[in-house]
Coordinates of C-alpha atoms in Angstrom, one line a residue:
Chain W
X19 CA 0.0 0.0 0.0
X20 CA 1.0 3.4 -0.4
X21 CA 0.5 6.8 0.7
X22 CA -2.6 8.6 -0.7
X23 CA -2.9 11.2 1.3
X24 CA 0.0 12.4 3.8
X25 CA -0.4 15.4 6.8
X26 CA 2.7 16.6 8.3
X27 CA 2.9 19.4 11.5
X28 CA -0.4 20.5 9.9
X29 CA -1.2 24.0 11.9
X30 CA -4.7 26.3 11.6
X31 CA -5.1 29.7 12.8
X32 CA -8.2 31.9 13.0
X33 CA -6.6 34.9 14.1
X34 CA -5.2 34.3 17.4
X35 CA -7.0 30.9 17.8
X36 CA -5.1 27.7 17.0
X37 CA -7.5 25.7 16.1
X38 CA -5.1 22.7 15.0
X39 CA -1.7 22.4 16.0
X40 CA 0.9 20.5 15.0
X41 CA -0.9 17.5 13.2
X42 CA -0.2 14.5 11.4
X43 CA -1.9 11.7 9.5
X44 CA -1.8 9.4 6.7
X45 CA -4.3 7.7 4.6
X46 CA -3.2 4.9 2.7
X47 CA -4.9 4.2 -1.0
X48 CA -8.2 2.2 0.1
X49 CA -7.8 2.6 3.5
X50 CA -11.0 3.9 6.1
X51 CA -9.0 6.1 8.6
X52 CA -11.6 8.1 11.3
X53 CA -10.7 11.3 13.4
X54 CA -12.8 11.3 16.6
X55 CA -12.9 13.6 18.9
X56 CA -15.0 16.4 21.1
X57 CA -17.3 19.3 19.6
X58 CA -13.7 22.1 19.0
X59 CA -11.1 19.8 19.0
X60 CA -9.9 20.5 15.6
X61 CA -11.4 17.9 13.6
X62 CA -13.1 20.1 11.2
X63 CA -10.5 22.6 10.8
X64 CA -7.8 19.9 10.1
X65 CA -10.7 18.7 6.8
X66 CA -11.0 21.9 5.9
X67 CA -7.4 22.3 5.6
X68 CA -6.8 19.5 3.3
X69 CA -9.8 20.1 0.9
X70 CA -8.6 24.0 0.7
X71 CA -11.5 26.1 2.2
X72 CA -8.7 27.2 4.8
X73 CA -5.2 27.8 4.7
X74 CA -2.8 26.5 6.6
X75 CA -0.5 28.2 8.8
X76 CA 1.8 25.5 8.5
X77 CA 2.9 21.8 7.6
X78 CA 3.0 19.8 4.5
X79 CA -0.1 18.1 2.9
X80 CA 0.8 15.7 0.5
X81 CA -1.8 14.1 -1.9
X82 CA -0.4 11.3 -4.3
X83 CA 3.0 12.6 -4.0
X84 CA 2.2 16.4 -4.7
X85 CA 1.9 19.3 -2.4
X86 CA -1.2 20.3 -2.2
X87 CA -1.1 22.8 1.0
X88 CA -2.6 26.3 0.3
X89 CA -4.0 25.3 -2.7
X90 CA -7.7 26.5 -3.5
X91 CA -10.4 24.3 -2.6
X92 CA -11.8 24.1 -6.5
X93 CA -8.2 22.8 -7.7
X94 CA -7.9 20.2 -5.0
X95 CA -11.4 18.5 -5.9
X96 CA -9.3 18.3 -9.4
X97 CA -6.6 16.0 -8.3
X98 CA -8.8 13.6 -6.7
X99 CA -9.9 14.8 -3.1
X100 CA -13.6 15.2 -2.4
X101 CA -15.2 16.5 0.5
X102 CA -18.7 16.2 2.1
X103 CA -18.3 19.1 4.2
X104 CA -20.0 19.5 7.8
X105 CA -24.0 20.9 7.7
X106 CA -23.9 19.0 3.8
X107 CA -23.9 22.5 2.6
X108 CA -26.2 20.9 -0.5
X109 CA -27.8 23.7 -2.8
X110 CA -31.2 24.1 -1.3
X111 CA -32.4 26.0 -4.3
X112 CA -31.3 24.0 -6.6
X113 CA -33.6 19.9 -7.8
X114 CA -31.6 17.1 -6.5
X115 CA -30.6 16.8 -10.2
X116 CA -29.0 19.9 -10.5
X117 CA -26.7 19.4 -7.3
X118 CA -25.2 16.6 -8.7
X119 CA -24.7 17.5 -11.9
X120 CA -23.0 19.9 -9.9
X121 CA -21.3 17.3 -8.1
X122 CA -19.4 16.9 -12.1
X123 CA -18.4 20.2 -11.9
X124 CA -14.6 19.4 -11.5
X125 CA -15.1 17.0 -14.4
X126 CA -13.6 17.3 -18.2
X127 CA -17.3 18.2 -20.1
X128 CA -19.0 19.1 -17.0
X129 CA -22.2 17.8 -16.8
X130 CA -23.2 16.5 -20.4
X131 CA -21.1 13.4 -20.9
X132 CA -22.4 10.4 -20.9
X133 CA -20.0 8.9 -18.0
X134 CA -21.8 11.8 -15.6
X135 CA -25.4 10.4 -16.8
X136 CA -23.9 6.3 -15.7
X137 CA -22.7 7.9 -12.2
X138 CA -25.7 9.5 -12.0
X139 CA -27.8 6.5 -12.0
X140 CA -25.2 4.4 -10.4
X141 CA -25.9 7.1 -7.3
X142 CA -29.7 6.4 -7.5
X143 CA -28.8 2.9 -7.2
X144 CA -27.5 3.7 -4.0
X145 CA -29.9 6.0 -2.9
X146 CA -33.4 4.9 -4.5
X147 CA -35.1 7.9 -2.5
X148 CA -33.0 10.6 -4.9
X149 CA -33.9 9.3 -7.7
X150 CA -37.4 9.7 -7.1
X151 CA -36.5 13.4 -5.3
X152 CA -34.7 14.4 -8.7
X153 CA -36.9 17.4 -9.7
X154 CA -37.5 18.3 -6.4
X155 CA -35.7 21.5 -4.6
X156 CA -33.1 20.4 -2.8
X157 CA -33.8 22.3 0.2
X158 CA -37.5 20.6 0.8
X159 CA -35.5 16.8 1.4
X160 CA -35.4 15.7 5.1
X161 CA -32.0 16.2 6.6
X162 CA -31.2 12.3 5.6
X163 CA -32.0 12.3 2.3
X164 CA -30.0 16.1 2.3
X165 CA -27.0 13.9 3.4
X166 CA -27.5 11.3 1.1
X167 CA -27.1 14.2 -1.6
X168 CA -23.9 16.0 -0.2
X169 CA -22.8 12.4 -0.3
X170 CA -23.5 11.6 -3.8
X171 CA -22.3 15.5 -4.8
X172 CA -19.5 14.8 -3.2
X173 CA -18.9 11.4 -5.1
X174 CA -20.0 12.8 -8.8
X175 CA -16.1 14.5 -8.9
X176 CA -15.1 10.1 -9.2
X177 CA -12.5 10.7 -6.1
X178 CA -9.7 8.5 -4.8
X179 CA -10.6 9.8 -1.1
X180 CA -13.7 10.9 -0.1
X181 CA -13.5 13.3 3.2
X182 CA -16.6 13.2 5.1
X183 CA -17.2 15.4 8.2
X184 CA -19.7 15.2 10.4
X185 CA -22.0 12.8 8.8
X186 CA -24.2 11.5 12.1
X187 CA -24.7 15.5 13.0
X188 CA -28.8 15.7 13.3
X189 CA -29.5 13.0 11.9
X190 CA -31.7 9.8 13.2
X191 CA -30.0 6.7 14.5
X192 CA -32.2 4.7 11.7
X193 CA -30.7 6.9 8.5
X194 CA -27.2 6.2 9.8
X195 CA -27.9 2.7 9.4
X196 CA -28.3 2.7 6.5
X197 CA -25.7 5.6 5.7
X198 CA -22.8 3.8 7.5
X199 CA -23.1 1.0 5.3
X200 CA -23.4 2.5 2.1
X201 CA -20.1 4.3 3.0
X202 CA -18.3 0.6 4.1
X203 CA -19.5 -0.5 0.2
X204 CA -18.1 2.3 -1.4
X205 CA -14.9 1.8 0.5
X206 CA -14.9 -2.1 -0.4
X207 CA -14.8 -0.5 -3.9
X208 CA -12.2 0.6 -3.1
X209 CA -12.4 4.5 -2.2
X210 CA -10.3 5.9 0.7
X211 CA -12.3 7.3 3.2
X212 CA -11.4 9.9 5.7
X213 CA -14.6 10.5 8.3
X214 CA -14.7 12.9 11.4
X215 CA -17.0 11.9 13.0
X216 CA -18.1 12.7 17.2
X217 CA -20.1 9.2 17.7
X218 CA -16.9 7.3 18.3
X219 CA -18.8 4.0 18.5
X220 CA -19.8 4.3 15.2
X221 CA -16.7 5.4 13.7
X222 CA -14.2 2.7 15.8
X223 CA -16.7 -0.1 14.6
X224 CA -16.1 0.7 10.6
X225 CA -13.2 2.4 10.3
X226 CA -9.9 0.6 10.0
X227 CA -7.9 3.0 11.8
X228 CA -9.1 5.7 13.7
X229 CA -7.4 9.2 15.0
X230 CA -8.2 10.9 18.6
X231 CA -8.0 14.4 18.5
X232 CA -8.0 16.2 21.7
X233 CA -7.6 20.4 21.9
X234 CA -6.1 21.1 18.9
X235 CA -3.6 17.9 18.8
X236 CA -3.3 14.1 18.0
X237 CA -3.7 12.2 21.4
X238 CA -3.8 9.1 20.0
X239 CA -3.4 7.2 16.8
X240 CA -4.0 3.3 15.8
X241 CA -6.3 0.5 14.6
X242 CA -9.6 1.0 15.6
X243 CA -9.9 -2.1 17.3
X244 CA -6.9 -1.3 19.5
X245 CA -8.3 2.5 20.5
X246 CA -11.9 0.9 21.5
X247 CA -10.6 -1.1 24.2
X248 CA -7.6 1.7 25.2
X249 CA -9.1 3.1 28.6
X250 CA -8.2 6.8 27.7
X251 CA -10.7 6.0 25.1
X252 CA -13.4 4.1 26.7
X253 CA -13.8 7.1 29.3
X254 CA -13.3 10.1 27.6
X255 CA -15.3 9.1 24.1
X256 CA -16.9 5.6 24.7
X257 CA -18.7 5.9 28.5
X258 CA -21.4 7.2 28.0
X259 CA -22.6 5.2 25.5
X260 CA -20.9 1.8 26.3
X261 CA -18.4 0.4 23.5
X262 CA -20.9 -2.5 21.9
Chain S
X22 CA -58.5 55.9 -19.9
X23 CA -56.3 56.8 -23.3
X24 CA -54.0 59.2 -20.7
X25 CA -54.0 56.5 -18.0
X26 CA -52.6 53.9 -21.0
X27 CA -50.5 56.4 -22.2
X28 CA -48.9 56.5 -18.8
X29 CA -48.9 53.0 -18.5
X30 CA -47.1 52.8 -21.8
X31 CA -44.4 55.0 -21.2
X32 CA -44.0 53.9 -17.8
X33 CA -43.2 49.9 -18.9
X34 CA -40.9 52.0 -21.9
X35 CA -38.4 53.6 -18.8
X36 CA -39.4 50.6 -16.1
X37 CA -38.2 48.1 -18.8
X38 CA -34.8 50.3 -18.7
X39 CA -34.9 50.3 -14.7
X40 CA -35.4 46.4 -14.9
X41 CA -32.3 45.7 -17.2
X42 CA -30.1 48.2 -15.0
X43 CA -31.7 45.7 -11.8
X44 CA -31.0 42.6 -13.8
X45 CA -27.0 43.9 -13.8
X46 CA -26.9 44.5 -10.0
X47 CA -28.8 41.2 -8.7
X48 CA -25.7 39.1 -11.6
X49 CA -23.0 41.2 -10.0
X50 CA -24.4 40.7 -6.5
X51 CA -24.9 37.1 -6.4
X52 CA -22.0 36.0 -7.6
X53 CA -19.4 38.3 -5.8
X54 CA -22.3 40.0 -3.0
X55 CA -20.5 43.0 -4.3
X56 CA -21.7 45.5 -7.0
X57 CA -20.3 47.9 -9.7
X58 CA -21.9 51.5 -8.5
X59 CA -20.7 52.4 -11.7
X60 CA -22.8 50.2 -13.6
X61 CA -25.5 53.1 -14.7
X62 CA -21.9 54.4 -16.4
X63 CA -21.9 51.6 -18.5
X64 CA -25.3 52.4 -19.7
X65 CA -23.6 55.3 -20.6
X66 CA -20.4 53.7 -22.1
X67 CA -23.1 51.2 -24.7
X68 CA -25.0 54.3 -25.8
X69 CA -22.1 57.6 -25.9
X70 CA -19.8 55.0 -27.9
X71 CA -22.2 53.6 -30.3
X72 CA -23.1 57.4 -31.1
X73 CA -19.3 58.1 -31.5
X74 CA -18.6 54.8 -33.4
X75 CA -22.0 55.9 -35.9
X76 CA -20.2 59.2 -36.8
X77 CA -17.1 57.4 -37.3
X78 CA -19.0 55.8 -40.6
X79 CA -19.1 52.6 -38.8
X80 CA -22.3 50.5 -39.5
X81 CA -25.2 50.1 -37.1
X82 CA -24.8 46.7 -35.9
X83 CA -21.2 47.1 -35.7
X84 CA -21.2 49.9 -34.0
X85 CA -23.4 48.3 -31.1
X86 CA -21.4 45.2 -31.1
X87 CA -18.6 47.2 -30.5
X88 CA -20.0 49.3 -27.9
X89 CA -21.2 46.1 -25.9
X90 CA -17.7 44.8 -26.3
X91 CA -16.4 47.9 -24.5
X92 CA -18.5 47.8 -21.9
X93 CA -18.0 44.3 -21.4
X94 CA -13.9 44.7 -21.1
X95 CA -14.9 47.9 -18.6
X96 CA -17.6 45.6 -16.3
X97 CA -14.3 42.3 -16.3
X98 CA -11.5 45.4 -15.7
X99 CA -13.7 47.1 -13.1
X100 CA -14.4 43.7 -11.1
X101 CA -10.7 43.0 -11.0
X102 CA -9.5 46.3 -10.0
X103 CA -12.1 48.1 -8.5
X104 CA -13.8 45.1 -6.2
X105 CA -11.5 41.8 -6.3
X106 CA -9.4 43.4 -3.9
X107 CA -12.3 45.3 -1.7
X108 CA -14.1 42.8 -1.5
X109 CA -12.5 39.7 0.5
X110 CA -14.7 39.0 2.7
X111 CA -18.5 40.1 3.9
X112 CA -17.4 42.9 5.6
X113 CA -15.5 44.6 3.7
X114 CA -17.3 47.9 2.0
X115 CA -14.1 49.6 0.0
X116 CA -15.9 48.8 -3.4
X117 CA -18.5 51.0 -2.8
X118 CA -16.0 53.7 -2.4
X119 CA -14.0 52.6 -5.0
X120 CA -16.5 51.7 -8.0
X121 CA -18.7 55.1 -6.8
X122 CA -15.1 56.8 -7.8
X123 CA -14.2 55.2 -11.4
X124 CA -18.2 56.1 -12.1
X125 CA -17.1 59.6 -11.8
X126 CA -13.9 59.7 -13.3
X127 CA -15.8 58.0 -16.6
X128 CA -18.4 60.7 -16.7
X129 CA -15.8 63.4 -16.4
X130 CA -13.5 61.9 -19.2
X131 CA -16.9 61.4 -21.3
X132 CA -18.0 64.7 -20.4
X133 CA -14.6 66.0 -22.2
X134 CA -14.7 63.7 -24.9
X135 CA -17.9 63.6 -26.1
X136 CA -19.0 66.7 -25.0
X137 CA -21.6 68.1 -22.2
X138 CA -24.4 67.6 -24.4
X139 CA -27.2 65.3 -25.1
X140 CA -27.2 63.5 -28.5
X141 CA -30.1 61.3 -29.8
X142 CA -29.4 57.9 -30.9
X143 CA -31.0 57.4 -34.5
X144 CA -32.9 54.5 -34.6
X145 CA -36.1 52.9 -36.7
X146 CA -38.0 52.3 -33.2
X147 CA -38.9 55.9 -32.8
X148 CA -40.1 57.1 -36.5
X149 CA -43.1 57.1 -35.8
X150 CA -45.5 56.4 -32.6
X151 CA -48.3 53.9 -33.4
X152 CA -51.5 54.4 -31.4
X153 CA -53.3 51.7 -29.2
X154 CA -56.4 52.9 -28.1
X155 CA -55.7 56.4 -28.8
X156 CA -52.5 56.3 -26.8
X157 CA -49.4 56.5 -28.9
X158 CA -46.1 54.7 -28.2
X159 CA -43.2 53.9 -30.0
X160 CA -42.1 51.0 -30.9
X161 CA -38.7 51.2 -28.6
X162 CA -40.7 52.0 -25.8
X163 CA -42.4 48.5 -25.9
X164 CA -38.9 46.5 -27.1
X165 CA -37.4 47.9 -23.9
X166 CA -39.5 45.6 -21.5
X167 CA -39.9 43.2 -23.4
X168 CA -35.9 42.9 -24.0
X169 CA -36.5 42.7 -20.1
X170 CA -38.5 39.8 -19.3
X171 CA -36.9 38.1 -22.4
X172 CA -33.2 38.5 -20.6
X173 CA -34.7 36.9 -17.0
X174 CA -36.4 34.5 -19.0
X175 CA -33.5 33.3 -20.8
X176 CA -30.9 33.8 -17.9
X177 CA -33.7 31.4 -15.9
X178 CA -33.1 28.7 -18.7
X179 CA -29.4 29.1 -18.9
X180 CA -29.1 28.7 -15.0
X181 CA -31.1 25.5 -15.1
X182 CA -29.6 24.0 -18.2
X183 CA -26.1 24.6 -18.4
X184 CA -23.1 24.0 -15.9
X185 CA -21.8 27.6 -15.6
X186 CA -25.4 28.6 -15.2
X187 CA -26.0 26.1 -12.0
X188 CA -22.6 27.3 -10.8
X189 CA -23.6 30.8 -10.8
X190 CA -26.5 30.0 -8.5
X191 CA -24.5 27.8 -6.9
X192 CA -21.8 30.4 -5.9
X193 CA -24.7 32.7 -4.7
X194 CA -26.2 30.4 -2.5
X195 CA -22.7 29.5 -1.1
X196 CA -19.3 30.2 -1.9
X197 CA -17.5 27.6 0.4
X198 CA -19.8 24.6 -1.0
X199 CA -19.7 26.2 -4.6
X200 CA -15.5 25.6 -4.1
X201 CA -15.4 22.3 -3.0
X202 CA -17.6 20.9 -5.9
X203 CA -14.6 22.6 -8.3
X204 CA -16.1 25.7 -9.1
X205 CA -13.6 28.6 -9.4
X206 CA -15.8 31.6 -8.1
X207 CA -13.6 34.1 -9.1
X208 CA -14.2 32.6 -12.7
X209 CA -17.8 32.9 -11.7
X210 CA -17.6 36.4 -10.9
X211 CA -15.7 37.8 -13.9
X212 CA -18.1 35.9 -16.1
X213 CA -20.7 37.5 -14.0
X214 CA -19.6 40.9 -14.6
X215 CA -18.9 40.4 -18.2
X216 CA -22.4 39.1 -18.2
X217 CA -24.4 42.4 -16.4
X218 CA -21.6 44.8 -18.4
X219 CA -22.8 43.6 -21.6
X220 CA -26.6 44.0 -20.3
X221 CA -25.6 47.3 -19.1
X222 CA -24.6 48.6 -22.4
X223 CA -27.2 47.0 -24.5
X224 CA -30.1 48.7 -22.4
X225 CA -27.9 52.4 -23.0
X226 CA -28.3 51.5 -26.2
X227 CA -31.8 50.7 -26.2
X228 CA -33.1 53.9 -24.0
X229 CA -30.9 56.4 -26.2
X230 CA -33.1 56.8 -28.7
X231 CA -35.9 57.5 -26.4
X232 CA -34.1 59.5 -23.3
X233 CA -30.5 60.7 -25.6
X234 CA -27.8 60.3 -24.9
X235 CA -25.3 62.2 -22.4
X236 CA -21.9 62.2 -20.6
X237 CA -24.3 61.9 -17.3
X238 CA -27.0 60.3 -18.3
X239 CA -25.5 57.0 -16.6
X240 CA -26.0 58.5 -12.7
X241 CA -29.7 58.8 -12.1
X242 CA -30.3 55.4 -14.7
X243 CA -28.0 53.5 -12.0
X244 CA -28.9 55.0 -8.9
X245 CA -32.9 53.9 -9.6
X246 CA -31.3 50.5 -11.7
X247 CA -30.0 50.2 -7.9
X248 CA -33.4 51.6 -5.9
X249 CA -35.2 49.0 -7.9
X250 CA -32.8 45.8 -7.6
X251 CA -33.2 46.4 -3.8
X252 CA -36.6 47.1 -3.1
X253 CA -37.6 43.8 -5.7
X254 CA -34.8 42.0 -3.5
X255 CA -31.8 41.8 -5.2
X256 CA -31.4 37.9 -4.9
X257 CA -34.6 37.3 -7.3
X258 CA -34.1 38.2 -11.2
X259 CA -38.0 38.2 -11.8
X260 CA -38.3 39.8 -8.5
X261 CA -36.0 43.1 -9.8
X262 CA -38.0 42.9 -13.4
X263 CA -41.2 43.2 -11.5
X264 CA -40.0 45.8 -9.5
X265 CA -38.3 47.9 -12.5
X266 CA -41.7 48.0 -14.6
X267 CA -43.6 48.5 -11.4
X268 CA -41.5 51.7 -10.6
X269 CA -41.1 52.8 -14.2
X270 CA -45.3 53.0 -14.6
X271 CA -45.7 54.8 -10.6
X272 CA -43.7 57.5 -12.2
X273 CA -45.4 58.1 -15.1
X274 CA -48.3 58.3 -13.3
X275 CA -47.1 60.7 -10.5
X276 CA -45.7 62.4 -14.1
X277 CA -49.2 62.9 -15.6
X278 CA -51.4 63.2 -12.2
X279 CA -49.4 65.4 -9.7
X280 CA -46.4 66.6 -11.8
X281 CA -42.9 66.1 -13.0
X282 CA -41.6 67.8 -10.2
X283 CA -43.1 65.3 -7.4
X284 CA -41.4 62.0 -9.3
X285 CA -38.3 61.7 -7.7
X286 CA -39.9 62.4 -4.4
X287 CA -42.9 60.1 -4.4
X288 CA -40.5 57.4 -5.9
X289 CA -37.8 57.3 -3.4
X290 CA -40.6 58.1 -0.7
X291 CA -41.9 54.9 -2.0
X292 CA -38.7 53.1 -1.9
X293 CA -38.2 54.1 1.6
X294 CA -41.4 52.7 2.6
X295 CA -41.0 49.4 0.9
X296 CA -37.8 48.6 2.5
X297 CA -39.1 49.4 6.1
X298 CA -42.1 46.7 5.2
X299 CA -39.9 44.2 3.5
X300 CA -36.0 44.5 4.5
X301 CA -35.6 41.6 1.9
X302 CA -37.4 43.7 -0.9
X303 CA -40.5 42.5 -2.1
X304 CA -39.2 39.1 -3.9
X305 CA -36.1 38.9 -2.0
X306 CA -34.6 36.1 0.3
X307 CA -32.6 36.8 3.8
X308 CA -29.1 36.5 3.1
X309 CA -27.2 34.3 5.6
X310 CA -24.2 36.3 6.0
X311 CA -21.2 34.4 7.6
X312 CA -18.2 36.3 8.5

């Protein structure tokens, strides 16, 4: 395996506020690496980072052997890196359609070719409920099916790693059940996937590795399995809703 | 009832103008939530030039052609100089300043060049006024609106239909999720102002032979162009159109019932009122700001 995606001493400042410091991580090609972490620890800002929507203060980000720190957020989708960022951020006045054609944006022909109209359908596959939604306004779907969409958005740009932040954020135990599955298939297929994510349980039981970020920093780093039984873990992330 | 449809007449003639200058501000504003306070100079720009290029022998339909293209290269300069670097984030307000301040300096440099007169543009729409139910009208006076719901019309199918179309909408609605799908908004913006410059100039073009021409003829087109965009809401295209006809037919009538000199001050009065009732404008959507 090798290095898809490589984070070195990755720093974010908003003005005085270090939001993360000194961070590093690696995503191997195919691999399902999670962040977890509290509400502010610097999960977001560290996604936001790599897909470009903030600069850096520091570090090295390193995407299939090029530099991509401090580059703009529309030219990172380019080399490969798609993000479904935190809130879905989906165009509410925009059909379902539209969004995802959208989603192609980055794409030689934009939305036209005939490769854009397979992905298309191959996202109704996985999402039966969009397909039927497709002339609807974005903005009247239920927050589910609005994720499903930032999803499938995010997926119409054909990445090698999808980032996905904050997928479980308002949504119902019963639509991450079938979300979290969905995202294990795609990864089976063979996408890298990078998910922040605050429900630790859910995170430690799909992905392979897993990151703990704690004010800012890496506290700890290793195979998911490993960090669900670590006690640091179990009492700071896990207690409250008991590790199944 | 021929005087009221006279009014009425002439009023959708200069509202249909009002409604193109609108259509410029709510292109320039979604895209870069900035706008070109210079834009009723570009009115200026399409119509002073094509007079200049007519006397210069050059043909009709050249000579507009060129003028849009002038304006155009003016609306793509302007954005990149004038409110590019104002205009980094919500807060900042130096493109007012600095946009209000190249309006002037155009006017000036027109006023030298092409004189501190008004000219009329020639053009077959104003030969001869036909008469509908005893009211007469010419012919440009009815292309003007119509040129105006025929632009939001077609700008409504282009946004739905083709990619740079959904990304303008898309950078409207959101900059930050508009970038991580791959669109470039600065692209977005230039296009944008390309896009309302070429509008701009076409409507000078289209209310000179009706209103002449003039060095400072641009000023009072923009600052109502900009009255109008607001109180529609300057987030809706059809919402500005609406507005512009609307406003355009009030001050006929306030022209042929009270008097000339009330128009301005009924209009604005009007304006005022509307805002305080709808801070959105009347088709207008609230505007999350994020700083």
């Amino acid at each position: 395996m090798a290095a898809l995606l490589e984070v070195k001493n990755l720093s974010v400042t908003y003005g005085h506020v270090e939001a993360v410091r000194d961070v590093s991580l690696l995503v191997e090609e195919g691999e399902y690496v999670s962040i977890i972490g509290n509400n502010g620890a610097g999960k977001s800002s560290t996604l936001k980072a790599i897909a470009g929507v903030v600069k850096p203060a520091a570090g090295e980000i390193v995407l299939d052997g090029k530099p991509i720190a401090g580059m703009a957020s529309y030219d990172v989708v380019r080399r490969g890196l798609s993000m479904v960022p935190e809130g879905r951020l989906i165009f509410a006045d925009q059909t379902v359609e539209d969004n995802l054609y959208l989603g192609a944006y980055s794409r030689r022909g934009g939305g036209r070719s005939a490769a854009v109209s397979e992905d298309l359908e191959r996202m109704f596959a996985l999402f039966p409920i969009l397909k039927d939604r497709r002339q609807q306004l974005a903005g009247s779907l239920s927050g589910g099916e609005q994720q499903m969409l930032a999803l499938s958005r995010g997926l119409l740009s054909r990445p090698r790693l999808l980032m996905i932040d904050e997928m479980s954020l308002g949504l119902a135990p019963r639509v991450l059940e079938t979300l979290f599955p969905v995202i294990e298939k795609l990864n089976r297929d063979g996408l890298a996937i990078l998910l922040v994510e605050q429900l630790a349980t859910v995170a430690l039981r799909y992905a392979h590795r897993s990151y703990v970020m704690e004010d800012s920093r890496i506290l700890l780093s290793g195979p998911s399995g490993e960090l669900a039984s670590d006690e640091r873990v179990i009492e700071a992330y896990l207690g409250r809703r008991k590790a199944s | 009832m021929s005087a009221a449809l006279q009014y009425f007449l002439a009023g959708l003639g200069i509202g249909g103008i009002y409604a193109l200058v609108a259509i410029g501000f709510h292109i320039m504003w979604s895209s870069a939530k900035a706008v070109n306070f210079a834009h009723g100079d570009t009115l200026m720009l399409g119509a002073v030039l094509t007079i200049v290029f007519l006397d210069h022998g050059i043909a009709m339909p050249l000579a507009i052609l060129l003028s849009i293209g002038v304006a155009i290269v003016f609306g793509v300069v302007l954005e990149r100089v004038a409110i590019r670097p104002f205009a980094d984030n919500a807060a900042s307000i130096g493109w007012m300043l600095t946009t209000i301040a190249i309006g002037i300096m155009l006017e000036s440099y027109a006023t030298i060049e092409f004189g501190a007169f008004a000219r009329p543009l020639p053009s077959p729409g104003v030969d001869k006024p036909i008469i509908i139910f005893g009211a007469g009208v010419f012919i440009q006076e009815l292309l003007i609106p119509f040129v105006a719901v025929l632009i939001v019309v077609l700008l409504g199918i282009f946004q739905r239909r083709t990619q740079l179309g959904r990304a303008m909408r898309a950078v409207a609605f959101n900059r930050v999720a508009a970038g991580i799908v791959g669109i470039n908004v600065l692209h977005v913006a230039m296009f944008s102002f390309a896009l309302a410059s070429a509008l701009g100039g076409l409507a000078g073009i289209l209310v000179a032979p009706v209103i002449q021409a003039s060095a400072t003829m641009g000023l009072l087109l923009g600052i109502k162009g900009f009255a109008v965009a607001i109180i529609g809401g300057i987030t809706s295209a059809p919402g500005v159109v609406i507005a512009g006809l609307l406003y355009g037919i009030i001050e006929k009538f306030v022209d042929g019932y009270i008097s000339t000199a009330a128009r301005e001050a009924v209009g604005f009065s009007l304006v005022i009122i509307v805002l305080m009732l709808f801070p959105q404008g009347l088709f207008g959507r609230r505007e999350l700001v994020k700083v």
